[in-house]
Short mmCIF file of C-alpha atoms and ligand atoms in Angstrom, two decimals:
data_model
loop_
_atom_site.label_atom_id
_atom_site.label_comp_id
_atom_site.label_asym_id
_atom_site.label_seq_id
_atom_site.Cartn_x
_atom_site.Cartn_y
_atom_site.Cartn_z
CA UNK A 1 2.97 -24.17 -28.64
CA UNK A 2 3.15 -21.65 -25.89
CA UNK A 3 3.96 -22.74 -22.50
CA UNK A 4 1.86 -19.28 -20.50
CA UNK A 5 -1.77 -20.45 -19.56
CA UNK A 6 -5.19 -20.17 -21.24
CA UNK A 7 -5.97 -18.60 -17.89
CA UNK A 8 -3.68 -16.16 -18.00
CA UNK A 9 -3.90 -15.14 -21.35
CA UNK A 10 -7.40 -13.59 -20.11
CA UNK A 11 -5.81 -11.24 -18.19
CA UNK A 12 -3.36 -8.39 -18.26
CA UNK A 13 -1.16 -6.83 -15.54
CA UNK A 14 -2.62 -4.11 -13.10
CA UNK A 15 -2.91 -0.13 -14.87
CA UNK A 16 -2.28 1.16 -11.71
CA UNK A 17 1.09 -0.49 -10.75
CA UNK A 18 2.16 -0.22 -14.33
CA UNK A 19 1.47 3.46 -14.09
CA UNK A 20 3.23 3.62 -10.67
CA UNK A 21 6.22 1.84 -11.90
CA UNK A 22 6.19 4.16 -15.48
CA UNK A 23 6.96 7.33 -13.10
CA UNK A 24 9.31 5.88 -10.99
CA UNK A 25 11.50 4.34 -14.18
CA UNK A 26 10.99 8.32 -15.11
CA UNK A 27 12.25 9.74 -11.90
CA UNK A 28 15.19 7.50 -12.05
CA UNK A 29 15.91 8.19 -15.32
CA UNK A 30 16.33 11.87 -13.92
CA UNK A 31 12.79 13.40 -14.73
CA UNK A 32 11.05 15.97 -12.23
CA UNK A 33 7.92 13.75 -12.20
CA UNK A 34 4.99 13.76 -9.59
CA UNK A 35 3.39 10.34 -9.40
CA UNK A 36 -0.69 10.75 -7.92
CA UNK A 37 -1.30 7.04 -9.68
CA UNK A 38 -0.53 5.13 -6.62
CA UNK A 39 -2.95 3.67 -3.90
CA UNK A 40 -1.42 4.37 -0.83
CA UNK A 41 -1.31 6.54 1.76
CA UNK A 42 2.08 9.01 2.16
CA UNK A 43 1.84 8.08 6.53
CA UNK A 44 4.16 6.28 8.06
CA UNK A 45 2.48 2.96 9.77
CA UNK A 46 2.08 4.32 13.66
CA UNK A 47 4.93 3.60 15.66
CA UNK A 48 2.58 1.39 18.58
CA UNK A 49 2.43 -0.86 15.44
CA UNK A 50 6.17 -0.49 14.85
CA UNK A 51 6.90 -1.48 18.34
CA UNK A 52 4.41 -4.35 18.25
CA UNK A 53 5.61 -5.90 14.92
CA UNK A 54 9.77 -5.61 16.57
CA UNK A 55 8.37 -7.58 19.74
CA UNK A 56 7.26 -10.26 18.16
CA UNK A 57 10.03 -10.36 16.79
CA UNK A 58 11.89 -10.45 19.70
CA UNK A 59 9.50 -12.91 21.59
CA UNK A 60 10.31 -15.42 18.48
CA UNK A 61 7.04 -15.06 17.23
CA UNK A 62 8.70 -16.25 13.93
CA UNK A 63 6.42 -19.77 12.74
CA UNK A 64 4.29 -20.40 10.45
CA UNK A 65 0.72 -19.65 12.37
CA UNK A 66 -2.39 -20.94 11.45
CA UNK A 67 -3.10 -20.65 7.76
CA UNK A 68 -5.63 -18.53 7.97
CA UNK A 69 -4.59 -16.31 10.61
CA UNK A 70 -3.74 -16.49 14.60
CA UNK A 71 -6.62 -16.17 17.24
CA UNK A 72 -5.10 -13.51 18.19
CA UNK A 73 -6.12 -11.45 15.90
CA UNK A 74 -9.12 -13.57 14.18
CA UNK A 75 -10.43 -12.56 18.28
CA UNK A 76 -8.75 -8.63 17.29
CA UNK A 77 -10.69 -8.69 14.32
CA UNK A 78 -14.03 -10.61 16.01
CA UNK A 79 -14.41 -7.40 18.29
CA UNK A 80 -13.59 -5.04 15.56
CA UNK A 81 -16.69 -6.04 13.68
CA UNK A 82 -19.06 -5.48 16.82
CA UNK A 83 -17.66 -2.21 17.64
CA UNK A 84 -17.43 -0.37 14.39
CA UNK A 85 -20.41 -2.43 12.67
CA UNK A 86 -22.29 -3.73 15.12
CA UNK A 87 -21.86 -6.81 13.43
CA UNK A 88 -21.42 -10.74 15.06
CA UNK A 89 -18.77 -13.05 13.96
CA UNK A 90 -17.16 -16.11 15.27
CA UNK A 91 -13.96 -16.75 14.51
CA UNK A 92 -14.48 -19.29 12.08
CA UNK A 93 -15.84 -16.95 9.92
CA UNK A 94 -13.35 -14.67 9.73
CA UNK A 95 -10.31 -15.39 7.45
CA UNK A 96 -6.95 -13.25 7.24
CA UNK A 97 -4.63 -13.51 3.99
CA UNK A 98 -1.61 -11.63 2.67
CA UNK A 99 -3.68 -8.17 1.92
CA UNK A 100 -7.22 -7.81 1.24
CA UNK A 101 -6.12 -8.38 -2.60
CA UNK A 102 -5.54 -12.22 -1.75
CA UNK A 103 -8.31 -12.57 0.32
CA UNK A 104 -10.67 -11.29 -2.75
CA UNK A 105 -8.55 -13.45 -4.74
CA UNK A 106 -9.43 -16.53 -3.13
CA UNK A 107 -12.74 -15.91 -2.83
CA UNK A 108 -13.40 -15.72 -6.45
CA UNK A 109 -11.47 -19.10 -6.47
CA UNK A 110 -12.75 -20.51 -4.13
CA UNK A 111 -16.83 -19.65 -5.55
CA UNK A 112 -16.81 -19.47 -9.17
CA UNK A 113 -17.12 -21.57 -11.45
CA UNK A 114 -16.48 -21.34 -15.67
CA UNK A 115 -19.49 -19.33 -16.57
CA UNK A 116 -20.77 -17.75 -12.82
CA UNK A 117 -21.23 -14.04 -13.44
CA UNK A 118 -20.11 -11.61 -11.40
CA UNK A 119 -22.11 -7.89 -11.27
CA UNK A 120 -19.24 -5.03 -10.78
CA UNK A 121 -20.09 -1.58 -11.13
CA UNK A 122 -17.83 1.03 -13.07
CA UNK A 123 -15.52 2.29 -12.43
CA UNK A 124 -14.07 -0.33 -10.18
CA UNK A 125 -10.69 -1.29 -8.21
CA UNK A 126 -8.75 -2.48 -11.85
CA UNK A 127 -8.08 -5.81 -10.56
CA UNK A 128 -11.98 -6.67 -9.63
CA UNK A 129 -12.90 -8.18 -13.52
CA UNK A 130 -9.38 -9.38 -13.82
CA UNK A 131 -9.28 -11.82 -10.80
CA UNK A 132 -13.02 -13.20 -11.82
CA UNK A 133 -11.33 -14.12 -15.28
CA UNK A 134 -8.75 -15.57 -13.73
CA UNK A 135 -11.30 -17.97 -11.60
CA UNK A 136 -13.31 -18.74 -14.97
CA UNK A 137 -16.47 -16.41 -14.48
CA UNK A 138 -17.74 -13.65 -15.92
CA UNK A 139 -17.41 -10.33 -15.00
CA UNK A 140 -20.83 -8.13 -16.04
CA UNK A 141 -19.88 -4.33 -15.91
CA UNK A 142 -22.38 -1.83 -15.43
CA UNK A 143 -21.67 1.92 -16.35
CA UNK A 144 -22.54 3.70 -13.02
CA UNK A 145 -23.66 7.56 -14.55
CA UNK A 146 -21.20 10.31 -13.63
CA UNK A 147 -24.92 11.89 -12.79
CA UNK A 148 -25.41 9.04 -9.84
CA UNK A 149 -22.38 10.27 -8.12
CA UNK A 150 -21.18 6.63 -10.24
CA UNK A 151 -23.12 4.77 -7.42
CA UNK A 152 -24.87 1.64 -8.79
CA UNK A 153 -28.86 2.19 -8.58
CA UNK A 154 -30.93 -0.12 -7.47
CA UNK A 155 -33.07 -0.41 -11.31
CA UNK A 156 -29.39 -0.93 -13.26
CA UNK A 157 -28.83 -3.71 -10.50
CA UNK A 158 -32.22 -5.50 -11.15
CA UNK A 159 -31.65 -5.42 -15.34
CA UNK A 160 -28.22 -7.09 -14.80
CA UNK A 161 -29.33 -10.02 -12.71
CA UNK A 162 -29.11 -13.45 -14.54
CA UNK A 163 -29.60 -16.88 -13.33
CA UNK A 164 -25.76 -16.87 -13.16
CA UNK A 165 -25.32 -13.93 -11.15
CA UNK A 166 -22.91 -15.31 -8.36
CA UNK A 167 -21.58 -12.18 -6.51
CA UNK A 168 -22.14 -8.72 -6.93
CA UNK A 169 -19.47 -6.19 -5.34
CA UNK A 170 -19.25 -3.10 -3.59
CA UNK A 171 -16.47 -0.88 -2.64
CA UNK A 172 -17.68 1.74 -0.84
CA UNK A 173 -15.98 4.22 -0.62
CA UNK A 174 -14.56 3.68 -3.00
CA UNK A 175 -11.34 2.99 -5.49
CA UNK A 176 -11.27 5.15 -7.94
CA UNK A 177 -13.93 7.32 -7.65
CA UNK A 178 -14.74 7.89 -3.05
CA UNK A 179 -17.83 7.83 -3.85
CA UNK A 180 -19.73 6.17 -0.68
CA UNK A 181 -23.74 4.43 -0.53
CA UNK A 182 -25.37 6.00 1.85
CA UNK A 183 -27.71 3.54 4.79
CA UNK A 184 -30.29 4.57 2.38
CA UNK A 185 -29.33 3.89 -1.16
CA UNK A 186 -27.66 0.68 0.40
CA UNK A 187 -31.02 -0.31 1.76
CA UNK A 188 -32.21 -0.27 -1.29
CA UNK A 189 -29.96 -2.07 -3.37
CA UNK A 190 -30.53 -4.66 -0.30
CA UNK A 191 -34.22 -5.06 -1.63
CA UNK A 192 -33.23 -6.06 -4.74
CA UNK A 193 -30.91 -8.67 -3.47
CA UNK A 194 -33.34 -9.69 -1.08
CA UNK A 195 -35.40 -10.36 -3.88
CA UNK A 196 -32.54 -12.59 -6.10
CA UNK A 197 -32.02 -15.12 -3.03
CA UNK A 198 -29.18 -17.02 -5.01
CA UNK A 199 -26.42 -13.91 -4.68
CA UNK A 200 -24.10 -13.28 -2.80
CA UNK A 201 -22.49 -9.48 -2.07
CA UNK A 202 -18.72 -9.23 -1.78
CA UNK A 203 -18.41 -5.90 0.04
CA UNK A 204 -14.61 -4.49 0.23
CA UNK A 205 -14.85 -1.90 2.74
CA UNK A 206 -11.39 -1.44 2.43
CA UNK A 207 -11.39 2.72 2.87
CA UNK A 208 -14.05 2.51 5.74
CA UNK A 209 -12.21 4.84 7.73
CA UNK A 210 -11.25 7.73 4.94
CA UNK A 211 -14.46 9.50 4.90
CA UNK A 212 -15.68 12.73 4.91
CA UNK A 213 -17.95 15.86 5.86
CA UNK A 214 -19.50 13.77 8.53
CA UNK A 215 -20.34 10.75 5.82
CA UNK A 216 -21.53 7.83 7.42
CA UNK A 217 -20.02 4.59 6.71
CA UNK A 218 -22.29 1.48 6.64
CA UNK A 219 -21.88 -1.87 5.68
CA UNK A 220 -24.20 -4.15 3.46
CA UNK A 221 -24.76 -6.70 6.22
CA UNK A 222 -24.90 -4.65 8.39
CA UNK A 223 -28.30 -2.49 7.01
CA UNK A 224 -29.82 -5.83 5.43
CA UNK A 225 -30.72 -9.23 6.28
CA UNK A 226 -28.17 -10.19 3.52
CA UNK A 227 -25.36 -10.70 6.30
CA UNK A 228 -25.77 -14.90 5.73
CA UNK A 229 -25.11 -14.43 1.72
CA UNK A 230 -22.25 -11.49 2.95
CA UNK A 231 -18.42 -11.58 2.39
CA UNK A 232 -17.48 -7.87 4.06
CA UNK A 233 -13.65 -7.98 3.46
CA UNK A 234 -11.40 -5.34 5.20
CA UNK A 235 -7.72 -4.89 5.25
CA UNK A 236 -5.19 -2.28 7.65
CA UNK A 237 -3.73 -1.36 4.43
CA UNK A 238 -5.41 1.79 4.27
CA UNK A 239 -6.30 3.11 7.67
CA UNK A 240 -3.56 1.93 9.23
CA UNK A 241 -1.27 3.04 6.41
CA UNK A 242 0.51 -0.67 6.86
CA UNK A 243 0.70 -1.10 2.46
CA UNK A 244 3.49 -3.37 2.72
CA UNK A 245 2.56 -5.31 5.91
CA UNK A 246 0.36 -7.17 3.61
CA UNK A 247 -2.92 -8.33 6.05
CA UNK A 248 -6.30 -8.13 4.91
CA UNK A 249 -9.48 -9.92 6.47
CA UNK A 250 -12.88 -11.12 5.34
CA UNK A 251 -16.14 -12.02 7.74
CA UNK A 252 -18.51 -13.68 6.29
CA UNK A 253 -20.35 -17.33 6.00
CA UNK A 254 -18.72 -20.64 7.08
CA UNK A 255 -18.52 -22.51 3.97
CA UNK A 256 -16.88 -19.78 2.28
CA UNK A 257 -14.52 -18.56 5.05
CA UNK A 258 -13.23 -22.50 5.01
CA UNK A 259 -12.80 -22.73 1.34
CA UNK A 260 -11.11 -19.32 1.40
CA UNK A 261 -8.82 -21.32 3.47
CA UNK A 262 -8.15 -24.15 2.46
CA UNK A 263 -7.25 -22.83 -1.45
CA UNK A 264 -4.63 -20.76 1.07
CA UNK A 265 -3.03 -23.98 2.44
CA UNK A 266 -2.12 -24.75 -0.75
CA UNK A 267 -0.94 -21.68 -1.90
CA UNK A 268 0.74 -19.35 0.23
CA UNK A 269 -0.58 -20.69 3.74
CA UNK A 270 -0.22 -18.07 6.84
CA UNK A 271 0.33 -14.46 6.58
CA UNK A 272 3.32 -13.38 7.61
CA UNK A 273 3.53 -14.30 11.74
CA UNK A 274 5.26 -10.64 12.41
CA UNK A 275 2.65 -8.80 10.43
CA UNK A 276 -0.09 -10.48 11.95
CA UNK A 277 1.07 -9.62 15.38
CA UNK A 278 1.40 -5.96 14.22
CA UNK A 279 -1.98 -6.04 12.69
CA UNK A 280 -3.51 -6.82 16.43
CA UNK A 281 -2.41 -3.97 17.73
CA UNK A 282 -3.17 -2.03 14.78
CA UNK A 283 -7.24 -3.22 15.93
CA UNK A 284 -6.54 -3.17 19.32
CA UNK A 285 -4.88 0.43 20.06
CA UNK A 286 -4.98 4.05 20.07
CA UNK A 287 -7.65 4.26 16.86
CA UNK A 288 -8.01 8.80 17.52
CA UNK A 289 -4.71 8.94 14.68
CA UNK A 290 -7.49 8.29 12.01
CA UNK A 291 -9.24 11.27 12.27
CA UNK A 292 -6.53 13.57 12.77
CA UNK A 293 -4.78 11.87 9.17
CA UNK A 294 -8.71 11.84 7.83
CA UNK A 295 -8.56 15.49 8.56
CA UNK A 296 -5.64 16.06 6.67
CA UNK A 297 -6.90 13.68 3.48
CA UNK A 298 -9.69 16.33 3.30
CA UNK A 299 -7.60 19.13 3.04
CA UNK A 300 -6.03 17.91 -0.24
CA UNK A 301 -8.98 16.71 -1.28
CA UNK A 302 -10.92 20.81 -1.08
CA UNK A 303 -7.55 21.62 -2.61
CA UNK A 304 -7.28 19.24 -5.74
CA UNK A 305 -10.99 19.81 -6.62
CA UNK A 306 -10.65 23.40 -6.25
CA UNK A 307 -7.98 23.51 -8.15
CA UNK A 308 -10.06 20.72 -10.45
CA UNK A 309 -12.95 22.55 -11.14
CA UNK A 310 -11.14 25.73 -12.36
CA UNK A 311 -9.26 24.50 -15.01
CA UNK A 312 -11.42 25.06 -18.31
CA UNK A 313 -12.14 21.22 -19.67
CA UNK A 314 -12.02 20.35 -16.18
CA UNK A 315 -14.72 18.68 -13.85
CA UNK A 316 -14.66 17.35 -10.73
CA UNK A 317 -17.23 16.08 -8.27
CA UNK A 318 -16.32 16.46 -4.34
CA UNK A 319 -16.05 12.29 -2.85
CA UNK A 320 -16.95 11.41 0.19
CA UNK A 321 -14.22 8.94 1.13
CA UNK A 322 -11.00 7.25 -0.30
CA UNK A 323 -7.75 9.42 -1.64
CA UNK A 324 -8.96 9.43 -5.32
CA UNK A 325 -10.91 11.95 -6.91
CA UNK A 326 -12.21 10.77 -10.77
CA UNK A 327 -12.44 13.94 -12.99
CA UNK A 328 -13.77 14.08 -16.20
CA UNK A 329 -11.69 15.26 -18.88
CA UNK A 330 -14.25 14.74 -21.94
CA UNK A 331 -14.28 18.79 -22.92
CA UNK A 332 -10.73 17.93 -23.59
CA UNK A 333 -10.86 15.01 -26.22
CA UNK A 334 -11.63 15.84 -29.66
CA UNK A 335 -10.45 16.73 -33.31
CA UNK A 336 -9.45 20.66 -31.30
CA UNK A 337 -7.73 18.99 -29.18
CA UNK A 338 -6.19 16.05 -31.28
CA UNK A 339 -6.77 14.03 -28.12
CA UNK A 340 -9.19 10.95 -28.70
CA UNK A 341 -9.13 9.29 -25.93
CA UNK A 342 -8.17 9.62 -22.25
CA UNK A 343 -5.42 7.26 -22.20
CA UNK A 344 -3.91 9.75 -24.83
CA UNK A 345 -4.65 12.81 -22.73
CA UNK A 346 -3.14 10.79 -19.64
CA UNK A 347 -0.15 9.66 -21.87
CA UNK A 348 0.36 13.33 -22.60
CA UNK A 349 0.13 14.57 -19.72
CA UNK A 350 2.97 12.39 -18.69
CA UNK A 351 5.34 13.22 -21.28
CA UNK A 352 4.61 16.98 -21.38
CA UNK A 353 3.80 17.95 -17.96
CA UNK A 354 5.59 15.37 -16.27
CA UNK A 355 2.00 14.39 -13.69
CA UNK A 356 1.30 10.30 -13.32
CA UNK A 357 -2.32 9.61 -13.25
CA UNK A 358 -4.72 7.03 -14.45
CA UNK A 359 -6.99 6.96 -16.99
CA UNK A 360 -10.59 6.00 -16.79
CA UNK A 361 -11.18 3.74 -18.81
CA UNK A 362 -8.52 1.34 -16.80
CA UNK A 363 -11.37 1.49 -14.01
CA UNK A 364 -14.11 0.72 -16.91
CA UNK A 365 -15.47 4.18 -17.57
CA UNK A 366 -13.85 6.03 -20.60
CA UNK A 367 -13.61 10.33 -20.64
CA UNK A 368 -12.35 10.45 -16.86
CA UNK A 369 -8.97 10.16 -14.99
CA UNK A 370 -7.76 9.17 -11.78
CA UNK A 371 -5.95 11.24 -9.32
CA UNK A 372 -4.68 10.04 -6.15
CA UNK A 373 -4.06 12.60 -3.52
CA UNK A 374 -2.25 10.46 -1.00
CA UNK A 375 0.50 12.87 -1.04
CA UNK A 376 2.52 16.27 0.01
CA UNK A 377 0.34 19.24 -0.10
CA UNK A 378 3.79 21.29 -2.20
CA UNK A 379 3.90 17.85 -4.54
CA UNK A 380 -0.14 18.76 -4.91
CA UNK A 381 0.47 22.03 -5.64
CA UNK A 382 3.22 21.96 -8.36
CA UNK A 383 0.79 18.88 -9.74
CA UNK A 384 -1.98 21.26 -10.26
CA UNK A 385 -0.01 23.74 -11.79
CA UNK A 386 1.26 21.85 -13.95
CA UNK A 387 -2.09 20.26 -15.19
CA UNK A 388 -3.58 23.57 -15.31
CA UNK A 389 -0.93 24.97 -17.80
CA UNK A 390 -1.32 21.75 -20.23
CA UNK A 391 -4.87 21.51 -20.05
CA UNK A 392 -5.27 25.69 -21.13
CA UNK A 393 -1.85 24.76 -24.11
CA UNK A 394 -4.51 22.65 -25.08
CA UNK A 395 -7.31 24.61 -26.68
N1 PLP B 1 -10.05 -2.74 -2.85
C1 PLP B 1 -9.80 -1.95 -3.06
C2 PLP B 1 -10.61 -1.03 -3.48
C3 PLP B 1 -8.28 -1.53 -3.38
O1 PLP B 1 -8.07 -0.09 -3.25
C4 PLP B 1 -7.05 -2.24 -2.95
C5 PLP B 1 -5.72 -1.93 -3.27
O2 PLP B 1 -5.21 -0.95 -3.67
C6 PLP B 1 -7.12 -3.60 -1.97
C7 PLP B 1 -8.58 -3.67 -2.28
C8 PLP B 1 -6.45 -4.80 -1.81
O3 PLP B 1 -5.79 -3.60 -0.48
P1 PLP B 1 -4.66 -4.90 0.02
O4 PLP B 1 -4.51 -6.01 -1.10
O5 PLP B 1 -2.99 -3.71 0.35
O6 PLP B 1 -4.90 -5.09 1.29
#
């Protein structure tokens, strides 16, 4: 009999973390590897946020806090939703966790019974299906095509809903494609969801502030009558370059928020007191740097998309948000190149060209790969040259 539980056997380790780890190991072994696998901004946390954390430590803000967030942080989150998303919540509709990842995990743990279905549009963030499986639920993957900008269509959504559907996950802008839903697209999906009164919506808005070309961000609770059935998740990791601080949050129906808190009370308890103090400053402080950083990301996006589209066999859409692109490598798979899958393509790219990216199949869509361009322009230039030479060497 194995010591490992059956529920753990249902899941696999995060493939994006695995790629990042592999790139780190190769670097440590002296290889000149460029890692384009990690999902974190290369910018540093702004100084005003760091100062708030230092002050919190000095003031003795170093004890347990309320399990699901300090009153100060909950207040800042309520104000954020009102200011930026036109959404009104009370503090008992807010929960704070150790990263958005924990909030999502707790939400599934708190709501899924065995066999409950969760609709996940693919390409998806790698953790959604495994979190659902761990909680005993059933991921229902809908493949969204490149022709639809990798976005879910109302028709596909309608076809996938069953009596067992409990959640739909929406992630806009998306990891791994960078695609964002317009207000109109959200409204059309809402129409289908309003007809099916039992479905809840989990809106993952973690890339809200990283958008380009005047893309207008909207979250589904804001543009539909679905607020009472929506858990809106967000966090400070990406917008404020605070991945290591581990603060994420969600707003939604009181019963779900309370249930999430119950799980947290028996697992991790409160997120770090110091990080919470820093997050208050992030949300309440000066927001100007967000635009400046989004401009820097845009310059990199444009460079990466243009460079990729000049490579024979590669094609890449121009996304409206996040810091990823999801190019197709389908034309480079087959007898001629002796590469059968995107995983083989990615493996060979790392071995031969020292560039680490993640295969599309890890995100639920074969024939693609994900590049994170949250790294310096210098590194991106070298990486694009290497990818070009590698692809040319295949034909
Ligand atoms: N959601 C998406 C789509 C992500 O890409 C990530 C991080 O990569 C998260 C949620 C979780 O972020 P964190 O736990 O750092 O708040």
